[in-house]
Structure formats: C-alpha cells, structure tokens
Coordinates of C-alpha atoms and ligand atoms in Angstrom, one line a residue:
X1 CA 0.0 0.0 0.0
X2 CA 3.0 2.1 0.3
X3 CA 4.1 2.4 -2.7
X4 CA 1.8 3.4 -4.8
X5 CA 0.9 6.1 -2.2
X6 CA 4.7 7.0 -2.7
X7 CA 4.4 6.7 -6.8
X8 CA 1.2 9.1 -6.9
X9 CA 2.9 11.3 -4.3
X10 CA 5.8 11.7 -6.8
X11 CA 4.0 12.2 -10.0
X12 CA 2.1 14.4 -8.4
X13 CA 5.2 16.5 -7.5
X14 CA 6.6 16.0 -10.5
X15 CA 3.5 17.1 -12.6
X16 CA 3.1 20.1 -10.2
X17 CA 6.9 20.9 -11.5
X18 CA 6.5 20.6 -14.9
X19 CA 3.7 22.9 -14.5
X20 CA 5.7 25.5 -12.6
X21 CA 8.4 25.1 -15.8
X22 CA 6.1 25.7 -18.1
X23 CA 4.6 28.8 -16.6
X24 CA 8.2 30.6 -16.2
X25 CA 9.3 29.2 -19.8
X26 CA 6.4 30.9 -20.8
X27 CA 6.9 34.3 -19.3
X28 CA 10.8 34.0 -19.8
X29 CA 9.8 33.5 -23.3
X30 CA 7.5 36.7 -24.1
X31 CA 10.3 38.5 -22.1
X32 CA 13.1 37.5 -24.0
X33 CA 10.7 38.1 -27.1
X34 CA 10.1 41.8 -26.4
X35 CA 13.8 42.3 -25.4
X36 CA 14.5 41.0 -28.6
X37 CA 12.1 43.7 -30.3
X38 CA 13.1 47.6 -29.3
X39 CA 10.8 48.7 -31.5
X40 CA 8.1 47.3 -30.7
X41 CA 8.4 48.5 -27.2
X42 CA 9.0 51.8 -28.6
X43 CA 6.0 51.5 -30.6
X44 CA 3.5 50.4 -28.0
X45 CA 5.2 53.5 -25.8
X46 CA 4.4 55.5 -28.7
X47 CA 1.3 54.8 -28.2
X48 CA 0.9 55.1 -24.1
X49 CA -1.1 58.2 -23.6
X50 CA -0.7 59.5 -20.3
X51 CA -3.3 59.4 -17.1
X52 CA -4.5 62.3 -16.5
X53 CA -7.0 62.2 -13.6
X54 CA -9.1 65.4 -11.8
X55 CA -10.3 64.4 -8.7
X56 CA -12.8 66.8 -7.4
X57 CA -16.3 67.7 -5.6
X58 CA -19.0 69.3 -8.0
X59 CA -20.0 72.2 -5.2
X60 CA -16.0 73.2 -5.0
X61 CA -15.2 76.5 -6.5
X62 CA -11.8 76.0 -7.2
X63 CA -12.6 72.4 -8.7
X64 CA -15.3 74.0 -11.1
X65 CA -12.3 76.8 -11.7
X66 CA -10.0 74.2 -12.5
X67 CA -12.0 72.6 -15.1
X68 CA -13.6 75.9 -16.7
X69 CA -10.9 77.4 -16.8
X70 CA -7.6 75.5 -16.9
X71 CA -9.4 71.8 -18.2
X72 CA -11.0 73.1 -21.1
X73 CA -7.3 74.3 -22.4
X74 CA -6.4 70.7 -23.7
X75 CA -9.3 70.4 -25.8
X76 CA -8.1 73.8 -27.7
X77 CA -4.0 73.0 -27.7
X78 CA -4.5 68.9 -28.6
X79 CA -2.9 68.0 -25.2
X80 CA -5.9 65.5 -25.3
X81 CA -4.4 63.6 -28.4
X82 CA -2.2 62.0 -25.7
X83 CA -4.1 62.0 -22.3
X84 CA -6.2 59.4 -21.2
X85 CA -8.9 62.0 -19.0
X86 CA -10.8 60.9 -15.9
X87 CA -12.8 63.1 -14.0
X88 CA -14.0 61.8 -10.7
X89 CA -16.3 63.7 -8.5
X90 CA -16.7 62.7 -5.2
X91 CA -13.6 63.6 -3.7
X92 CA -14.9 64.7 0.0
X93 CA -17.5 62.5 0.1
X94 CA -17.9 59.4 2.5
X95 CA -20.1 56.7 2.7
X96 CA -21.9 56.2 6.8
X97 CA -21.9 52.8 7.1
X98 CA -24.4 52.6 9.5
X99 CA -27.5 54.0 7.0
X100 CA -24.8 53.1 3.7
X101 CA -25.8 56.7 2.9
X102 CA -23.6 59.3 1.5
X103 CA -22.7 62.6 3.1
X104 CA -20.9 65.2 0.4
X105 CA -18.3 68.2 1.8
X106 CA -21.1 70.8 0.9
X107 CA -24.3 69.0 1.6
X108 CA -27.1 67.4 -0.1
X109 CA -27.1 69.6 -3.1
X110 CA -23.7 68.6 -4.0
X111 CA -24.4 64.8 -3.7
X112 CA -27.3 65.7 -6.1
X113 CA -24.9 67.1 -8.6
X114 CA -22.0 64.2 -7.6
X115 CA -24.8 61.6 -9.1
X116 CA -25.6 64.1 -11.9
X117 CA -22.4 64.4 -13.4
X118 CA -21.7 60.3 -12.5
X119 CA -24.5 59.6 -15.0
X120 CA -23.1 61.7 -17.3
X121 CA -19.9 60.3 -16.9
X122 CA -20.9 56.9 -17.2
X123 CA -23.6 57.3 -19.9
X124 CA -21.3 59.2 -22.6
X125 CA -18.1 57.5 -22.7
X126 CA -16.6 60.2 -25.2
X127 CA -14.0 62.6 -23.3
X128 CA -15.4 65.4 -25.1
X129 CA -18.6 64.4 -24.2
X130 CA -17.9 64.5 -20.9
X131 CA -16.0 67.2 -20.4
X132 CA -18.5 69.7 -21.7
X133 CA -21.3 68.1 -19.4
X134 CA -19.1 68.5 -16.8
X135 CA -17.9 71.7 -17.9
X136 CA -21.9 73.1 -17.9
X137 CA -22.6 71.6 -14.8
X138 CA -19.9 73.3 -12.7
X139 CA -20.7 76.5 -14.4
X140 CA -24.2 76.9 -13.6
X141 CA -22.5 75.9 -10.1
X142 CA -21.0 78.7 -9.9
X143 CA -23.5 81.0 -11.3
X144 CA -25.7 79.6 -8.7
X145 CA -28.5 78.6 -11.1
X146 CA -27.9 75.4 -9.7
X147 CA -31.7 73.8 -9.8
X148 CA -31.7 73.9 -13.5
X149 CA -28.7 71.4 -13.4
X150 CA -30.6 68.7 -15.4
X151 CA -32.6 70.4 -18.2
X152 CA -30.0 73.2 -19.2
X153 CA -26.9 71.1 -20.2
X154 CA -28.7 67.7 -21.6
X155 CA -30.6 71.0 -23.7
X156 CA -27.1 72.4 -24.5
X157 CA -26.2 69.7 -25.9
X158 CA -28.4 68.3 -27.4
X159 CA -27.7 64.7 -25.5
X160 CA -31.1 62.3 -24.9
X161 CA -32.8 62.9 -21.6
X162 CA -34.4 59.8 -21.1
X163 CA -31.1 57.2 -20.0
X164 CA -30.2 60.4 -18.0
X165 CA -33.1 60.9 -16.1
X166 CA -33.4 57.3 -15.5
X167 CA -29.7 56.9 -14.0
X168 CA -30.6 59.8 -11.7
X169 CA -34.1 58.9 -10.5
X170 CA -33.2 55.3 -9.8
X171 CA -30.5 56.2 -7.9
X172 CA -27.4 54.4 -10.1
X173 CA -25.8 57.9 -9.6
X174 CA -25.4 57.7 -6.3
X175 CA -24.5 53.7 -6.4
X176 CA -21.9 54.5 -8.9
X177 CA -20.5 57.2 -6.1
X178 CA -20.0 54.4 -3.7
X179 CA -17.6 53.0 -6.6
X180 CA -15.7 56.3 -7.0
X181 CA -15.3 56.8 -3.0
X182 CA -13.9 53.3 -2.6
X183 CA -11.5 54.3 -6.1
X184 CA -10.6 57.8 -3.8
X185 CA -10.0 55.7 -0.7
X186 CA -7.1 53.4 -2.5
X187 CA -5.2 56.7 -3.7
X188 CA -1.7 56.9 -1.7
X189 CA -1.2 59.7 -0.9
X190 CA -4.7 60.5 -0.3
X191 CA -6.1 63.6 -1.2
X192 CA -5.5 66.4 0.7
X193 CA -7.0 69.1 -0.8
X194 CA -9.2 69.2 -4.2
X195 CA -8.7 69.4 -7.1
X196 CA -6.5 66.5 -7.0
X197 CA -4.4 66.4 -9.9
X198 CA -2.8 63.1 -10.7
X199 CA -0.5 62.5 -13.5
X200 CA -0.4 58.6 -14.3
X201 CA -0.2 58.1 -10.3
X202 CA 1.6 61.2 -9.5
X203 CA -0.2 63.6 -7.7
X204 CA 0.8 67.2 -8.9
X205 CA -0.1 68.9 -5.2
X206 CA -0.4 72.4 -5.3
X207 CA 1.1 72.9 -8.7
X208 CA -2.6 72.1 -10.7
X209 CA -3.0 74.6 -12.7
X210 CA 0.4 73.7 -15.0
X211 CA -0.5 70.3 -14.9
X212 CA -0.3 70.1 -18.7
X213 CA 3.5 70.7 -17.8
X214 CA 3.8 67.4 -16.1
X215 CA 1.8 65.7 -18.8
X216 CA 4.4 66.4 -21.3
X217 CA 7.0 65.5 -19.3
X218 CA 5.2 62.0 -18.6
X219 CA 4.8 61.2 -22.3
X220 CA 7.4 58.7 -23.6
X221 CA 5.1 58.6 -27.3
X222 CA 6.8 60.3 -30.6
X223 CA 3.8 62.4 -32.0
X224 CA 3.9 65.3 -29.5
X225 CA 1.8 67.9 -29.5
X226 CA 3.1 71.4 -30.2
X227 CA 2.0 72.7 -26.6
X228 CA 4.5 70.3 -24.9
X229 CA 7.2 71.8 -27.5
X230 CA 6.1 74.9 -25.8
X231 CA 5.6 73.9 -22.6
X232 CA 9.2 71.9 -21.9
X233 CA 11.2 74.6 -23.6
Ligands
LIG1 C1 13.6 52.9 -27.8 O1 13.6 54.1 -27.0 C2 14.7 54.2 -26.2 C3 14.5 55.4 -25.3 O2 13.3 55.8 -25.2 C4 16.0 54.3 -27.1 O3 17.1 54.4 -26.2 C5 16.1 53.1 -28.0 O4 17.2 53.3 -28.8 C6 14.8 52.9 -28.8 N1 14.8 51.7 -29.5 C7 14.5 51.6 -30.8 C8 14.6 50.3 -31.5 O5 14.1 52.6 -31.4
LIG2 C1 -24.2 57.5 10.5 O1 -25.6 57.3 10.5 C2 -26.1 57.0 11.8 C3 -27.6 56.7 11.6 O2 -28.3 57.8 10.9 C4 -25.9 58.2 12.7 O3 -26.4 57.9 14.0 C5 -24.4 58.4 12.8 O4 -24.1 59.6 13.6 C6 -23.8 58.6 11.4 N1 -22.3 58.6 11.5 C7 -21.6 59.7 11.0 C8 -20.1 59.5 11.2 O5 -22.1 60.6 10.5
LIG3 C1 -28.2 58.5 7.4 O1 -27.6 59.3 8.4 C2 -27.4 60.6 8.1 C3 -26.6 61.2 9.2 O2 -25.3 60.7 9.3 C4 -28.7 61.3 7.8 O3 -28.4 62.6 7.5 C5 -29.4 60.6 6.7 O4 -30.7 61.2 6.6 C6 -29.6 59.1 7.1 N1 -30.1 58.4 5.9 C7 -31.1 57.5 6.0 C8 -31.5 56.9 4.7 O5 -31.5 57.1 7.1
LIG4 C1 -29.3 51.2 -12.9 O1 -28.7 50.1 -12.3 C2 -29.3 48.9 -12.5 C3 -28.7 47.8 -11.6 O2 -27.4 48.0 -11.4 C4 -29.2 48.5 -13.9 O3 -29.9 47.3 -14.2 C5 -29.9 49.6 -14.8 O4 -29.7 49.3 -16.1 C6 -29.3 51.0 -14.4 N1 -30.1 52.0 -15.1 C7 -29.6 53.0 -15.7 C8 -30.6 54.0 -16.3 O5 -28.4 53.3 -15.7
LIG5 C1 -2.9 54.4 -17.2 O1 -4.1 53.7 -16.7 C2 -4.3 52.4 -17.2 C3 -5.6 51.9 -16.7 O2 -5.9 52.4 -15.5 C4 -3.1 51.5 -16.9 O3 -3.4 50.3 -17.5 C5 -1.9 52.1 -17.5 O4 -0.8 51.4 -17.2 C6 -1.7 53.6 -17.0 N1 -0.6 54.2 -17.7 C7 0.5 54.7 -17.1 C8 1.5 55.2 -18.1 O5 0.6 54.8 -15.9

C-alpha cells in the first residue's frame, strides 16, 4: 500500500513541476521576445497616452475653476491627443456605514450634482462628451442657477434625456458614487486638498494649474503635440 501512495505522491510533485516550468518558460519567453524587439516596445510607448485624472467635488469653486478654466485648455492645444482623462467627483464625500448613505463636503445639493455628473460620466463615454457636461454643470454651479442642473446642459447639448433621467431617478448615480469613494479611498497619498491632480499616479499637489506641464513630461510617445514643445522649452 505504500508504494503506490509514494508513486502518486511523486508524480504528483513531478507534474506540479513541470507545470511550474512551463509557466516561467512561458513568461521568460514573451520577455526575451520583447527584449528582442526595441521597436516594438517603442511603438506600444508610442502609443501610451498619459493618465490624466481630476479628482474633485461638484460644489467646489476652485474644482469647477479648475476645469472651466484650466481643463478646457487641452481640448483647444491637442494636449488630449495624448491623455487618457478621468474626471471623478466625489472627492470629499464618505459613505456612513451605519445607513450606507452618503454625506458630500457641501451638503445634499452637492451629492445631487455628484450623481448628476456620475451619469453623465458613465452614460457618454466620449471625453469630449464629458467634459462639456461636466464643464456646464460646474458653471451653472458657480452662477448659482444650480436647480436647472438637469434640463440646461442635456438642452445644450443636445444629448437624450431619457437614459439620464433614469440613471438619476433610480439612484445608479449615487450607487456608482459608492464605486468612486472606494476608487478615492485606495489613492496613496490620499487627497489632501481638491482638485486633485494626478498624472499617471503622481499627484501634482499644489502645482494644478500647470498640470499640462507634467503631462508632457510624462509622455514617452513620438507624435507630440506642439504645446508640450512649448511647454518643456
Ligand atoms: C527605444 O527608446 C529608447 C529610449 O526611449 C531608445 O534608447 C532606444 O534606442 C529605442 N529603440 C529603438 C529600437 O528605437
Ligand atoms: C451614521 O448614521 C447614523 C444613523 O443615521 C448616525 O447615528 C451616525 O451619527 C452617522 N455617523 C456619522 C459619522 O455621520
Ligand atoms: C443617514 O444618516 C445621516 C446622518 O449621518 C442622515 O443625514 C441621513 O438622513 C440618514 N439616511 C437615512 C436613509 O436614514
Ligand atoms: C441602474 O442600475 C441597475 C442595476 O445596477 C441597472 O440594471 C440599470 O440598467 C441601471 N439603469 C440606468 C438607467 O443606468
Ligand atoms: C494608465 O491607466 C491604465 C488603466 O488604469 C493603466 O493600465 C496604464 O498602465 C496607465 N498608464 C500609465 C503610463 O501609468
């Protein structure tokens, strides 16, 4: 009875090993294979745009500064030809885990415009898209006219109400907020101060309003856009 116990035990092992082989051949393999291929590396660099992601509550005037007035720039200069742009509201907000309700920094209206733009954000997946919802929202914010939120900018432009409304009024606004406060909590460093500006996982502190400097410092690609020529000069 032994024996065969022992022979399973060892094929077994040895099965386990040649497994283990395999997987590192593998990997050693598609290593050696790039390594092998410079350009190729330099290609897929080439085309590595770099992160650029605003972190930011939708009630925050120098947020909704930032993005009027310093955001909307890489739209005009092509800077977005090589940035990958995420806006992320919900930057002060936290979830009570005792009622699994969310509080926001400036209160209730700003958890109603948090979902708002969320929807938005989720709903339109082109950055331009985005952007200029965004970019409408946060200037009614600061005009004040802040009621008219949902009718003036789906209006503006000319987006369809209906998947909008419905994000809103069911509440998937403020469920997707839970998943942008948990994506806020695993930032290190955290936040300290908004708008957080992070430039593929470096934060750019209190230096935000050149972050388009950092951004073309970041980029490794070869088709740079005239601004960065500008920019790193
Ligand atoms: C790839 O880029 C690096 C620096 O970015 C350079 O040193 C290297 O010569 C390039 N390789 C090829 C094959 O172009
Ligand atoms: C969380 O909600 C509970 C129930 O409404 C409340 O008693 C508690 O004070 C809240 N906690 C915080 C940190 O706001
Ligand atoms: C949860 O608790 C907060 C206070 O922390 C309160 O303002 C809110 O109304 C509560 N929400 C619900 C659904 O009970
Ligand atoms: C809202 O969320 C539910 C469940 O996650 C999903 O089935 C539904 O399609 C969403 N509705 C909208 C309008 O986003
Ligand atoms: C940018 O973010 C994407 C997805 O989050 C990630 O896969 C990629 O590595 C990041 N790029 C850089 C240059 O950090």
């Amino acid at each position: 009875m032994v024996f065969p116990k022992l022979v399973i035990t060892i094929a077994l092992i040895l099965v386990l090993f040649l497994f283990i082989c395999e997987s590192q051949g593998a990997s050693y393999a598609s290593a050696s294979h790039n390594a092998g291929h410079g350009a190729d590396i330099n290609t897929s660099l080439a085309h590595q745009k770099v992160n650029l992601s605003v972190y930011y509550d939708s009630l925050c005037k120098t947020c909704a500064k930032f993005i009027i007035e310093d955001l909307r720039d890489i739209f005009g200069n092509n800077l977005i030809s090589i940035v990958n742009l995420q806006l992320v509201p919900w930057a002060n907000a936290y979830v009570n885990n005792t009622n699994k309700s969310i509080s926001c920094q400036n209160g209730p209206d700003e958890c109603e415009l948090n979902s708002l733009e969320s929807c938005a954000l989720n709903l339109w997946s082109k950055v331009d898209i985005q952007y200029q919802f965004v970019n409408c929202f946060e200037f009614l914010a600061i005009k004040g006219t802040i009621k008219e939120w949902k009718e003036e900018c789906l209006n503006q432009l000319g987006l369809p109400k209906e998947p909008f409304l419905n994000c809103f009024n069911m509440g998937n606004g403020t469920e997707l907020g839970k998943t942008y406060i948990n994506q806020i909590a695993q930032l290190d460093p955290p936040p300290s101060f908004v708008p957080w500006v992070v430039v593929n996982n470096q934060p750019v502190e209190k230096d935000y309003a050149n972050f388009a400097h950092y951004v073309c410092k970041a980029y490794r690609g070869v088709v740079v856009p005239g601004v960065c020529n500008t920019l790193l000069k």
